[in-house]
N, CA, C and O atoms as a Tripos MOL2 file, in Angstrom:
@<TRIPOS>MOLECULE
protein
  284   283    71     0     0
PROTEIN
NO_CHARGES

@<TRIPOS>ATOM
      1 N          21.1060  -68.6930   21.7210 N.3       1 UNK1
      2 CA         21.4720  -68.6090   23.0530 C.3       1 UNK1
      3 C          22.6900  -67.7050   23.1000 C.2       1 UNK1
      4 O          23.6610  -67.8920   22.3670 O.2       1 UNK1
      5 N          22.6120  -66.7450   23.9610 N.am      2 UNK2
      6 CA         23.7020  -65.8040   24.1410 C.3       2 UNK2
      7 C          24.7330  -66.2660   25.2700 C.2       2 UNK2
      8 O          24.3760  -66.7590   26.3400 O.2       2 UNK2
      9 N          25.9240  -66.0650   24.9300 N.am      3 UNK3
     10 CA         26.9170  -66.5100   26.0370 C.3       3 UNK3
     11 C          26.9680  -65.5920   27.3020 C.2       3 UNK3
     12 O          26.8960  -64.3700   27.1730 O.2       3 UNK3
     13 N          27.0700  -66.0830   28.3080 N.am      4 UNK4
     14 CA         27.1340  -65.1120   29.5200 C.3       4 UNK4
     15 C          27.9340  -65.9360   30.6680 C.2       4 UNK4
     16 O          28.1640  -67.1450   30.6430 O.2       4 UNK4
     17 N          28.3090  -65.0100   31.6810 N.am      5 UNK5
     18 CA         29.1040  -65.4110   32.8470 C.3       5 UNK5
     19 C          28.3050  -65.1310   34.0290 C.2       5 UNK5
     20 O          27.8480  -64.0120   34.2610 O.2       5 UNK5
     21 N          28.1400  -66.1100   34.7510 N.am      6 UNK6
     22 CA         27.4460  -65.9910   36.0660 C.3       6 UNK6
     23 C          28.3240  -66.1150   37.1520 C.2       6 UNK6
     24 O          29.0440  -67.1130   37.1810 O.2       6 UNK6
     25 N          28.4050  -65.2210   38.1200 N.am      7 UNK7
     26 CA         29.3190  -65.3330   39.1500 C.3       7 UNK7
     27 C          28.6940  -64.5390   40.3650 C.2       7 UNK7
     28 O          27.7640  -63.7550   40.1780 O.2       7 UNK7
     29 N          29.1990  -64.7520   41.5340 N.am      8 UNK8
     30 CA         28.8870  -64.0490   42.7180 C.3       8 UNK8
     31 C          30.1910  -63.5010   43.3630 C.2       8 UNK8
     32 O          31.2190  -64.1680   43.4830 O.2       8 UNK8
     33 N          30.0480  -62.3150   43.7320 N.am      9 UNK9
     34 CA         31.3270  -61.5540   44.3620 C.3       9 UNK9
     35 C          31.3180  -61.8990   45.6720 C.2       9 UNK9
     36 O          30.2410  -61.8460   46.2660 O.2       9 UNK9
     37 N          32.5430  -62.3290   46.3890 N.am     10 UNK10
     38 CA         32.6390  -62.7940   47.7530 C.3      10 UNK10
     39 C          32.4360  -61.7550   48.7210 C.2      10 UNK10
     40 O          33.3530  -60.9460   48.8580 O.2      10 UNK10
     41 N          31.4500  -61.6370   49.3840 N.am     11 UNK11
     42 CA         31.3000  -60.5200   50.3830 C.3      11 UNK11
     43 C          32.1490  -60.3300   51.5820 C.2      11 UNK11
     44 O          32.2370  -59.2540   52.1730 O.2      11 UNK11
     45 N          32.8490  -61.5500   51.9620 N.am     12 UNK12
     46 CA         33.7120  -61.3270   53.0790 C.3      12 UNK12
     47 C          34.9670  -62.1510   52.6180 C.2      12 UNK12
     48 O          35.0930  -63.2540   53.1500 O.2      12 UNK12
     49 N          35.8280  -61.8000   51.7830 N.am     13 UNK13
     50 CA         37.1060  -62.5240   51.4640 C.3      13 UNK13
     51 C          38.1070  -62.4810   52.5770 C.2      13 UNK13
     52 O          37.9420  -61.7280   53.5370 O.2      13 UNK13
     53 N          39.0370  -63.1940   52.4780 N.am     14 UNK14
     54 CA         40.3370  -63.4460   53.3540 C.3      14 UNK14
     55 C          41.0510  -62.0610   52.9720 C.2      14 UNK14
     56 O          41.1850  -61.7080   51.8000 O.2      14 UNK14
     57 N          41.4540  -61.3800   53.9660 N.am     15 UNK15
     58 CA         42.2010  -60.1230   53.8050 C.3      15 UNK15
     59 C          43.5690  -60.2910   54.3980 C.2      15 UNK15
     60 O          43.8470  -61.1700   55.2130 O.2      15 UNK15
     61 N          44.4780  -59.3130   53.8950 N.am     16 UNK16
     62 CA         45.7400  -59.1310   54.5480 C.3      16 UNK16
     63 C          46.0080  -57.6640   54.9760 C.2      16 UNK16
     64 O          46.2900  -56.7940   54.1520 O.2      16 UNK16
     65 N          45.9120  -57.4550   56.2080 N.am     17 UNK17
     66 CA         46.0600  -56.1520   56.7960 C.3      17 UNK17
     67 C          44.8580  -55.2260   56.2990 C.2      17 UNK17
     68 O          45.0140  -54.0110   56.1760 O.2      17 UNK17
     69 N          43.7110  -55.8340   56.0330 N.am     18 UNK18
     70 CA         42.5750  -55.0760   55.7460 C.3      18 UNK18
     71 C          42.4540  -54.8640   54.1180 C.2      18 UNK18
     72 O          41.6030  -54.1460   53.5930 O.2      18 UNK18
     73 N          43.4140  -55.5840   53.4430 N.am     19 UNK19
     74 CA         43.3360  -55.3110   51.9780 C.3      19 UNK19
     75 C          43.2800  -56.6470   51.1740 C.2      19 UNK19
     76 O          43.7630  -57.6580   51.6820 O.2      19 UNK19
     77 N          42.7890  -56.6820   50.1130 N.am     20 UNK20
     78 CA         42.6740  -57.8640   49.1660 C.3      20 UNK20
     79 C          44.1110  -58.1350   48.6920 C.2      20 UNK20
     80 O          44.9420  -57.2730   48.4070 O.2      20 UNK20
     81 N          44.2650  -59.4090   48.6550 N.am     21 UNK21
     82 CA         45.6620  -59.9340   48.0300 C.3      21 UNK21
     83 C          45.5190  -61.3080   47.1870 C.2      21 UNK21
     84 O          44.4920  -61.9800   47.2810 O.2      21 UNK21
     85 N          46.5000  -61.6550   46.4340 N.am     22 UNK22
     86 CA         46.6800  -62.8380   45.8800 C.3      22 UNK22
     87 C          48.1060  -63.1350   45.8820 C.2      22 UNK22
     88 O          48.9470  -62.2390   45.9540 O.2      22 UNK22
     89 N          48.4250  -64.4800   45.7990 N.am     23 UNK23
     90 CA         49.7900  -64.7960   45.7620 C.3      23 UNK23
     91 C          49.9870  -65.9280   44.8150 C.2      23 UNK23
     92 O          49.1230  -66.7870   44.6370 O.2      23 UNK23
     93 N          51.1540  -65.9130   44.2030 N.am     24 UNK24
     94 CA         51.3410  -66.8310   43.1620 C.3      24 UNK24
     95 C          52.8980  -67.6250   43.3940 C.2      24 UNK24
     96 O          53.9390  -67.0430   43.7010 O.2      24 UNK24
     97 N          52.7540  -68.8970   43.1900 N.am     25 UNK25
     98 CA         53.9570  -69.7190   43.4880 C.3      25 UNK25
     99 C          53.9510  -70.7660   42.4560 C.2      25 UNK25
    100 O          52.8770  -71.3090   42.1950 O.2      25 UNK25
    101 N          55.0550  -71.1250   41.8180 N.am     26 UNK26
    102 CA         55.1570  -71.9800   40.8550 C.3      26 UNK26
    103 C          56.1130  -73.2750   41.0620 C.2      26 UNK26
    104 O          57.2450  -73.1970   41.5400 O.2      26 UNK26
    105 N          55.5290  -74.4070   40.6590 N.am     27 UNK27
    106 CA         56.1820  -75.6470   40.8950 C.3      27 UNK27
    107 C          56.0170  -76.5600   39.7130 C.2      27 UNK27
    108 O          54.9720  -76.6150   39.0630 O.2      27 UNK27
    109 N          57.1600  -77.3210   39.4450 N.am     28 UNK28
    110 CA         57.1630  -78.2370   38.3800 C.3      28 UNK28
    111 C          57.5550  -79.5320   38.9180 C.2      28 UNK28
    112 O          58.6220  -79.7120   39.5040 O.2      28 UNK28
    113 N          56.6090  -80.5030   38.6960 N.am     29 UNK29
    114 CA         56.9090  -81.8270   39.1530 C.3      29 UNK29
    115 C          57.5430  -82.6870   37.9260 C.2      29 UNK29
    116 O          56.8630  -83.0380   36.9620 O.2      29 UNK29
    117 N          58.9850  -83.0000   38.0800 N.am     30 UNK30
    118 CA         59.7920  -83.4690   37.0050 C.3      30 UNK30
    119 C          59.5690  -84.9850   37.0030 C.2      30 UNK30
    120 O          59.6650  -85.5310   35.9040 O.2      30 UNK30
    121 N          59.3200  -85.6490   37.9330 N.am     31 UNK31
    122 CA         59.2330  -87.0660   38.0380 C.3      31 UNK31
    123 C          58.4900  -87.4780   39.2990 C.2      31 UNK31
    124 O          58.6290  -86.8470   40.3460 O.2      31 UNK31
    125 N          57.7060  -88.5310   39.1910 N.am     32 UNK32
    126 CA         56.8570  -89.1720   40.4800 C.3      32 UNK32
    127 C          57.7590  -90.0700   41.1230 C.2      32 UNK32
    128 O          57.7540  -90.1030   42.3530 O.2      32 UNK32
    129 N          58.6490  -90.9150   40.3800 N.am     33 UNK33
    130 CA         59.3260  -91.9010   41.1250 C.3      33 UNK33
    131 C          60.7890  -92.0370   40.3950 C.2      33 UNK33
    132 O          60.9510  -92.7560   39.4080 O.2      33 UNK33
    133 N          61.7990  -91.2890   40.9740 N.am     34 UNK34
    134 CA         61.6470  -90.7160   42.4390 C.3      34 UNK34
    135 C          61.0260  -89.4540   42.2130 C.2      34 UNK34
    136 O          61.0570  -88.8410   41.1470 O.2      34 UNK34
    137 N          60.4110  -89.0620   43.3500 N.am     35 UNK35
    138 CA         59.8180  -87.7390   43.3510 C.3      35 UNK35
    139 C          60.7130  -86.5590   43.2510 C.2      35 UNK35
    140 O          61.4630  -86.2970   44.1910 O.2      35 UNK35
    141 N          60.6870  -85.7740   42.1000 N.am     36 UNK36
    142 CA         61.6380  -84.6070   41.8770 C.3      36 UNK36
    143 C          60.6290  -83.3860   41.5440 C.2      36 UNK36
    144 O          59.7510  -83.3960   40.6810 O.2      36 UNK36
    145 N          60.9640  -82.3190   42.4390 N.am     37 UNK37
    146 CA         60.1310  -81.1740   42.2760 C.3      37 UNK37
    147 C          61.0490  -79.9220   42.1360 C.2      37 UNK37
    148 O          61.9760  -79.7300   42.9230 O.2      37 UNK37
    149 N          60.7750  -79.1200   41.1620 N.am     38 UNK38
    150 CA         61.3040  -77.9240   41.0470 C.3      38 UNK38
    151 C          60.5530  -76.7080   41.5890 C.2      38 UNK38
    152 O          59.4820  -76.4720   41.0280 O.2      38 UNK38
    153 N          60.8710  -76.0130   42.4360 N.am     39 UNK39
    154 CA         60.2280  -74.9040   42.9800 C.3      39 UNK39
    155 C          60.8410  -73.5450   42.9060 C.2      39 UNK39
    156 O          62.0440  -73.3530   43.0820 O.2      39 UNK39
    157 N          59.9220  -72.5550   42.6230 N.am     40 UNK40
    158 CA         60.6470  -71.1790   42.4150 C.3      40 UNK40
    159 C          59.6740  -70.3290   43.4850 C.2      40 UNK40
    160 O          58.4560  -70.4540   43.6040 O.2      40 UNK40
    161 N          60.4540  -69.5350   44.1410 N.am     41 UNK41
    162 CA         59.6710  -68.6620   45.1840 C.3      41 UNK41
    163 C          58.6070  -67.7820   44.3710 C.2      41 UNK41
    164 O          58.8110  -67.3600   43.2330 O.2      41 UNK41
    165 N          57.6040  -67.5940   45.0150 N.am     42 UNK42
    166 CA         56.3890  -66.6950   44.4330 C.3      42 UNK42
    167 C          56.5110  -65.4960   44.8670 C.2      42 UNK42
    168 O          57.5050  -65.1030   45.4770 O.2      42 UNK42
    169 N          55.3810  -64.7030   44.5620 N.am     43 UNK43
    170 CA         55.2300  -63.4440   45.0970 C.3      43 UNK43
    171 C          53.8010  -63.1180   45.5150 C.2      43 UNK43
    172 O          52.8900  -63.9040   45.2580 O.2      43 UNK43
    173 N          53.6100  -62.0610   46.1050 N.am     44 UNK44
    174 CA         52.2960  -61.5730   46.8290 C.3      44 UNK44
    175 C          51.8680  -60.2970   46.1470 C.2      44 UNK44
    176 O          52.7030  -59.3990   46.0460 O.2      44 UNK44
    177 N          50.7260  -60.1370   45.6980 N.am     45 UNK45
    178 CA         50.2420  -58.8610   45.2130 C.3      45 UNK45
    179 C          49.1460  -58.2390   46.1770 C.2      45 UNK45
    180 O          48.2610  -59.0050   46.5590 O.2      45 UNK45
    181 N          49.1250  -57.0810   46.5530 N.am     46 UNK46
    182 CA         48.3240  -56.3940   47.4890 C.3      46 UNK46
    183 C          47.6320  -55.2740   46.7990 C.2      46 UNK46
    184 O          48.1920  -54.5270   45.9970 O.2      46 UNK46
    185 N          46.2630  -55.1880   47.1870 N.am     47 UNK47
    186 CA         45.5770  -53.8880   46.6240 C.3      47 UNK47
    187 C          46.1370  -52.7880   47.3000 C.2      47 UNK47
    188 O          46.7050  -52.9070   48.3850 O.2      47 UNK47
    189 N          45.9730  -51.5150   46.5830 N.am     48 UNK48
    190 CA         46.2760  -50.2480   47.2580 C.3      48 UNK48
    191 C          45.5130  -49.7820   48.3720 C.2      48 UNK48
    192 O          46.0990  -49.1660   49.2630 O.2      48 UNK48
    193 N          44.1920  -50.0080   48.4470 N.am     49 UNK49
    194 CA         43.2810  -49.4360   49.4230 C.3      49 UNK49
    195 C          42.7320  -50.4150   50.2130 C.2      49 UNK49
    196 O          42.7270  -51.5570   49.7530 O.2      49 UNK49
    197 N          42.1790  -50.1810   51.5140 N.am     50 UNK50
    198 CA         41.5550  -51.2430   52.2810 C.3      50 UNK50
    199 C          40.2180  -51.6270   51.7490 C.2      50 UNK50
    200 O          39.5170  -50.8240   51.1340 O.2      50 UNK50
    201 N          39.8420  -52.9500   52.0060 N.am     51 UNK51
    202 CA         38.7230  -53.4620   51.3590 C.3      51 UNK51
    203 C          37.5410  -52.9050   51.9220 C.2      51 UNK51
    204 O          37.3570  -52.7950   53.1340 O.2      51 UNK51
    205 N          36.6200  -52.5010   50.9020 N.am     52 UNK52
    206 CA         35.1520  -52.0650   51.3640 C.3      52 UNK52
    207 C          34.2330  -52.4680   50.0740 C.2      52 UNK52
    208 O          34.6300  -52.5220   48.9100 O.2      52 UNK52
    209 N          33.0120  -52.7190   50.5130 N.am     53 UNK53
    210 CA         32.0940  -52.8300   49.3400 C.3      53 UNK53
    211 C          31.4070  -51.7270   48.9220 C.2      53 UNK53
    212 O          30.6040  -51.8370   47.9950 O.2      53 UNK53
    213 N          31.6430  -50.4390   49.5880 N.am     54 UNK54
    214 CA         30.9710  -49.2650   49.2100 C.3      54 UNK54
    215 C          31.4220  -48.6530   47.9330 C.2      54 UNK54
    216 O          30.6520  -47.8790   47.3640 O.2      54 UNK54
    217 N          32.5840  -48.9130   47.4240 N.am     55 UNK55
    218 CA         33.0450  -48.3640   46.1120 C.3      55 UNK55
    219 C          33.1580  -49.3760   45.1370 C.2      55 UNK55
    220 O          33.8470  -49.1450   44.1430 O.2      55 UNK55
    221 N          32.5450  -50.5470   45.2760 N.am     56 UNK56
    222 CA         32.5870  -51.6810   44.1470 C.3      56 UNK56
    223 C          31.8440  -51.1140   43.0370 C.2      56 UNK56
    224 O          30.7770  -50.5180   43.1800 O.2      56 UNK56
    225 N          32.4600  -51.3220   41.8620 N.am     57 UNK57
    226 CA         31.8060  -50.9270   40.4630 C.3      57 UNK57
    227 C          32.2080  -49.4330   40.2250 C.2      57 UNK57
    228 O          31.8730  -48.9260   39.1550 O.2      57 UNK57
    229 N          32.8790  -48.7130   41.1110 N.am     58 UNK58
    230 CA         33.2670  -47.3280   40.7470 C.3      58 UNK58
    231 C          34.6990  -47.3280   40.1310 C.2      58 UNK58
    232 O          35.2680  -48.4110   39.9990 O.2      58 UNK58
    233 N          35.2590  -46.2730   39.7810 N.am     59 UNK59
    234 CA         36.4930  -46.1320   39.1730 C.3      59 UNK59
    235 C          37.5630  -46.1540   40.4670 C.2      59 UNK59
    236 O          38.6690  -46.6880   40.3770 O.2      59 UNK59
    237 N          37.1140  -45.5500   41.5830 N.am     60 UNK60
    238 CA         37.9960  -45.8260   42.7320 C.3      60 UNK60
    239 C          38.0670  -47.1700   43.4290 C.2      60 UNK60
    240 O          38.8450  -47.4440   44.3430 O.2      60 UNK60
    241 N          37.1300  -48.0040   42.8710 N.am     61 UNK61
    242 CA         37.0880  -49.4010   43.5060 C.3      61 UNK61
    243 C          38.1330  -50.2380   42.7850 C.2      61 UNK61
    244 O          38.3880  -51.3620   43.2160 O.2      61 UNK61
    245 N          38.7430  -49.7650   41.7290 N.am     62 UNK62
    246 CA         39.7940  -50.6290   40.9860 C.3      62 UNK62
    247 C          41.0510  -50.6850   41.8970 C.2      62 UNK62
    248 O          41.7300  -51.7090   41.8230 O.2      62 UNK62
    249 N          41.3860  -49.8290   42.6350 N.am     63 UNK63
    250 CA         42.4540  -49.8730   43.5780 C.3      63 UNK63
    251 C          42.1000  -50.6440   44.8960 C.2      63 UNK63
    252 O          42.9940  -50.9890   45.6680 O.2      63 UNK63
    253 N          40.9050  -50.8810   45.1150 N.am     64 UNK64
    254 CA         40.5170  -51.6170   46.2750 C.3      64 UNK64
    255 C          40.2040  -53.1290   45.9650 C.2      64 UNK64
    256 O          40.4040  -53.9940   46.8180 O.2      64 UNK64
    257 N          39.7250  -53.4050   44.7630 N.am     65 UNK65
    258 CA         39.2680  -54.7190   44.5270 C.3      65 UNK65
    259 C          40.1440  -55.4320   43.4940 C.2      65 UNK65
    260 O          39.9110  -56.6140   43.2410 O.2      65 UNK65
    261 N          41.1580  -54.7670   42.8730 N.am     66 UNK66
    262 CA         42.0420  -55.4800   42.0630 C.3      66 UNK66
    263 C          43.3790  -55.4110   42.6250 C.2      66 UNK66
    264 O          43.7350  -54.4300   43.2790 O.2      66 UNK66
    265 N          44.2390  -56.5380   42.3740 N.am     67 UNK67
    266 CA         45.6540  -56.5450   42.7040 C.3      67 UNK67
    267 C          46.5500  -56.6230   41.4490 C.2      67 UNK67
    268 O          47.7190  -57.0060   41.4800 O.2      67 UNK67
    269 N          45.8530  -56.2000   40.2800 N.am     68 UNK68
    270 CA         46.5450  -56.3730   38.9530 C.3      68 UNK68
    271 C          47.7270  -55.3370   38.9720 C.2      68 UNK68
    272 O          47.5020  -54.2930   39.5850 O.2      68 UNK68
    273 N          48.7700  -55.4660   38.4690 N.am     69 UNK69
    274 CA         49.8780  -54.6630   38.3270 C.3      69 UNK69
    275 C          49.6040  -53.4260   37.3310 C.2      69 UNK69
    276 O          50.1920  -52.3480   37.4160 O.2      69 UNK69
    277 N          48.6790  -53.7260   36.4290 N.am     70 UNK70
    278 CA         48.5200  -52.6810   35.2620 C.3      70 UNK70
    279 C          47.4350  -51.6790   35.8910 C.2      70 UNK70
    280 O          47.1050  -50.7260   35.1860 O.2      70 UNK70
    281 N          46.9570  -51.7920   36.9360 N.am     71 UNK71
    282 CA         45.7570  -50.7700   37.5130 C.3      71 UNK71
    283 C          46.4600  -49.6270   38.0280 C.2      71 UNK71
    284 O          45.8350  -48.6910   38.5260 O.2      71 UNK71
@<TRIPOS>BOND
     1     1     2 1
     2     2     3 1
     3     3     4 2
     4     3     5 am
     5     5     6 1
     6     6     7 1
     7     7     8 2
     8     7     9 am
     9     9    10 1
    10    10    11 1
    11    11    12 2
    12    11    13 am
    13    13    14 1
    14    14    15 1
    15    15    16 2
    16    15    17 am
    17    17    18 1
    18    18    19 1
    19    19    20 2
    20    19    21 am
    21    21    22 1
    22    22    23 1
    23    23    24 2
    24    23    25 am
    25    25    26 1
    26    26    27 1
    27    27    28 2
    28    27    29 am
    29    29    30 1
    30    30    31 1
    31    31    32 2
    32    31    33 am
    33    33    34 1
    34    34    35 1
    35    35    36 2
    36    35    37 am
    37    37    38 1
    38    38    39 1
    39    39    40 2
    40    39    41 am
    41    41    42 1
    42    42    43 1
    43    43    44 2
    44    43    45 am
    45    45    46 1
    46    46    47 1
    47    47    48 2
    48    47    49 am
    49    49    50 1
    50    50    51 1
    51    51    52 2
    52    51    53 am
    53    53    54 1
    54    54    55 1
    55    55    56 2
    56    55    57 am
    57    57    58 1
    58    58    59 1
    59    59    60 2
    60    59    61 am
    61    61    62 1
    62    62    63 1
    63    63    64 2
    64    63    65 am
    65    65    66 1
    66    66    67 1
    67    67    68 2
    68    67    69 am
    69    69    70 1
    70    70    71 1
    71    71    72 2
    72    71    73 am
    73    73    74 1
    74    74    75 1
    75    75    76 2
    76    75    77 am
    77    77    78 1
    78    78    79 1
    79    79    80 2
    80    79    81 am
    81    81    82 1
    82    82    83 1
    83    83    84 2
    84    83    85 am
    85    85    86 1
    86    86    87 1
    87    87    88 2
    88    87    89 am
    89    89    90 1
    90    90    91 1
    91    91    92 2
    92    91    93 am
    93    93    94 1
    94    94    95 1
    95    95    96 2
    96    95    97 am
    97    97    98 1
    98    98    99 1
    99    99   100 2
   100    99   101 am
   101   101   102 1
   102   102   103 1
   103   103   104 2
   104   103   105 am
   105   105   106 1
   106   106   107 1
   107   107   108 2
   108   107   109 am
   109   109   110 1
   110   110   111 1
   111   111   112 2
   112   111   113 am
   113   113   114 1
   114   114   115 1
   115   115   116 2
   116   115   117 am
   117   117   118 1
   118   118   119 1
   119   119   120 2
   120   119   121 am
   121   121   122 1
   122   122   123 1
   123   123   124 2
   124   123   125 am
   125   125   126 1
   126   126   127 1
   127   127   128 2
   128   127   129 am
   129   129   130 1
   130   130   131 1
   131   131   132 2
   132   131   133 am
   133   133   134 1
   134   134   135 1
   135   135   136 2
   136   135   137 am
   137   137   138 1
   138   138   139 1
   139   139   140 2
   140   139   141 am
   141   141   142 1
   142   142   143 1
   143   143   144 2
   144   143   145 am
   145   145   146 1
   146   146   147 1
   147   147   148 2
   148   147   149 am
   149   149   150 1
   150   150   151 1
   151   151   152 2
   152   151   153 am
   153   153   154 1
   154   154   155 1
   155   155   156 2
   156   155   157 am
   157   157   158 1
   158   158   159 1
   159   159   160 2
   160   159   161 am
   161   161   162 1
   162   162   163 1
   163   163   164 2
   164   163   165 am
   165   165   166 1
   166   166   167 1
   167   167   168 2
   168   167   169 am
   169   169   170 1
   170   170   171 1
   171   171   172 2
   172   171   173 am
   173   173   174 1
   174   174   175 1
   175   175   176 2
   176   175   177 am
   177   177   178 1
   178   178   179 1
   179   179   180 2
   180   179   181 am
   181   181   182 1
   182   182   183 1
   183   183   184 2
   184   183   185 am
   185   185   186 1
   186   186   187 1
   187   187   188 2
   188   187   189 am
   189   189   190 1
   190   190   191 1
   191   191   192 2
   192   191   193 am
   193   193   194 1
   194   194   195 1
   195   195   196 2
   196   195   197 am
   197   197   198 1
   198   198   199 1
   199   199   200 2
   200   199   201 am
   201   201   202 1
   202   202   203 1
   203   203   204 2
   204   203   205 am
   205   205   206 1
   206   206   207 1
   207   207   208 2
   208   207   209 am
   209   209   210 1
   210   210   211 1
   211   211   212 2
   212   211   213 am
   213   213   214 1
   214   214   215 1
   215   215   216 2
   216   215   217 am
   217   217   218 1
   218   218   219 1
   219   219   220 2
   220   219   221 am
   221   221   222 1
   222   222   223 1
   223   223   224 2
   224   223   225 am
   225   225   226 1
   226   226   227 1
   227   227   228 2
   228   227   229 am
   229   229   230 1
   230   230   231 1
   231   231   232 2
   232   231   233 am
   233   233   234 1
   234   234   235 1
   235   235   236 2
   236   235   237 am
   237   237   238 1
   238   238   239 1
   239   239   240 2
   240   239   241 am
   241   241   242 1
   242   242   243 1
   243   243   244 2
   244   243   245 am
   245   245   246 1
   246   246   247 1
   247   247   248 2
   248   247   249 am
   249   249   250 1
   250   250   251 1
   251   251   252 2
   252   251   253 am
   253   253   254 1
   254   254   255 1
   255   255   256 2
   256   255   257 am
   257   257   258 1
   258   258   259 1
   259   259   260 2
   260   259   261 am
   261   261   262 1
   262   262   263 1
   263   263   264 2
   264   263   265 am
   265   265   266 1
   266   266   267 1
   267   267   268 2
   268   267   269 am
   269   269   270 1
   270   270   271 1
   271   271   272 2
   272   271   273 am
   273   273   274 1
   274   274   275 1
   275   275   276 2
   276   275   277 am
   277   277   278 1
   278   278   279 1
   279   279   280 2
   280   279   281 am
   281   281   282 1
   282   282   283 1
   283   283   284 2
@<TRIPOS>SUBSTRUCTURE
     1 UNK1         2 RESIDUE 1 A UNK
     2 UNK2         6 RESIDUE 1 A UNK
     3 UNK3        10 RESIDUE 1 A UNK
     4 UNK4        14 RESIDUE 1 A UNK
     5 UNK5        18 RESIDUE 1 A UNK
     6 UNK6        22 RESIDUE 1 A UNK
     7 UNK7        26 RESIDUE 1 A UNK
     8 UNK8        30 RESIDUE 1 A UNK
     9 UNK9        34 RESIDUE 1 A UNK
    10 UNK10       38 RESIDUE 1 A UNK
    11 UNK11       42 RESIDUE 1 A UNK
    12 UNK12       46 RESIDUE 1 A UNK
    13 UNK13       50 RESIDUE 1 A UNK
    14 UNK14       54 RESIDUE 1 A UNK
    15 UNK15       58 RESIDUE 1 A UNK
    16 UNK16       62 RESIDUE 1 A UNK
    17 UNK17       66 RESIDUE 1 A UNK
    18 UNK18       70 RESIDUE 1 A UNK
    19 UNK19       74 RESIDUE 1 A UNK
    20 UNK20       78 RESIDUE 1 A UNK
    21 UNK21       82 RESIDUE 1 A UNK
    22 UNK22       86 RESIDUE 1 A UNK
    23 UNK23       90 RESIDUE 1 A UNK
    24 UNK24       94 RESIDUE 1 A UNK
    25 UNK25       98 RESIDUE 1 A UNK
    26 UNK26      102 RESIDUE 1 A UNK
    27 UNK27      106 RESIDUE 1 A UNK
    28 UNK28      110 RESIDUE 1 A UNK
    29 UNK29      114 RESIDUE 1 A UNK
    30 UNK30      118 RESIDUE 1 A UNK
    31 UNK31      122 RESIDUE 1 A UNK
    32 UNK32      126 RESIDUE 1 A UNK
    33 UNK33      130 RESIDUE 1 A UNK
    34 UNK34      134 RESIDUE 1 A UNK
    35 UNK35      138 RESIDUE 1 A UNK
    36 UNK36      142 RESIDUE 1 A UNK
    37 UNK37      146 RESIDUE 1 A UNK
    38 UNK38      150 RESIDUE 1 A UNK
    39 UNK39      154 RESIDUE 1 A UNK
    40 UNK40      158 RESIDUE 1 A UNK
    41 UNK41      162 RESIDUE 1 A UNK
    42 UNK42      166 RESIDUE 1 A UNK
    43 UNK43      170 RESIDUE 1 A UNK
    44 UNK44      174 RESIDUE 1 A UNK
    45 UNK45      178 RESIDUE 1 A UNK
    46 UNK46      182 RESIDUE 1 A UNK
    47 UNK47      186 RESIDUE 1 A UNK
    48 UNK48      190 RESIDUE 1 A UNK
    49 UNK49      194 RESIDUE 1 A UNK
    50 UNK50      198 RESIDUE 1 A UNK
    51 UNK51      202 RESIDUE 1 A UNK
    52 UNK52      206 RESIDUE 1 A UNK
    53 UNK53      210 RESIDUE 1 A UNK
    54 UNK54      214 RESIDUE 1 A UNK
    55 UNK55      218 RESIDUE 1 A UNK
    56 UNK56      222 RESIDUE 1 A UNK
    57 UNK57      226 RESIDUE 1 A UNK
    58 UNK58      230 RESIDUE 1 A UNK
    59 UNK59      234 RESIDUE 1 A UNK
    60 UNK60      238 RESIDUE 1 A UNK
    61 UNK61      242 RESIDUE 1 A UNK
    62 UNK62      246 RESIDUE 1 A UNK
    63 UNK63      250 RESIDUE 1 A UNK
    64 UNK64      254 RESIDUE 1 A UNK
    65 UNK65      258 RESIDUE 1 A UNK
    66 UNK66      262 RESIDUE 1 A UNK
    67 UNK67      266 RESIDUE 1 A UNK
    68 UNK68      270 RESIDUE 1 A UNK
    69 UNK69      274 RESIDUE 1 A UNK
    70 UNK70      278 RESIDUE 1 A UNK
    71 UNK71      282 RESIDUE 1 A UNK
């Protein structure tokens, strides 16, 4: 049996000003009783181009569909 990944691309994702985005925020729960939480402000990453499905799978689509810093 071959290993495989089955997924579906979201055709209508939530957008920020017409662009794909993701945000990251970190929290550490140090204790539940008493409740102690350590929180660090997160950050938002936004793609470079406005979202469209027309260039999905092309080299130009990387800046539309990815918010990775290394793209």
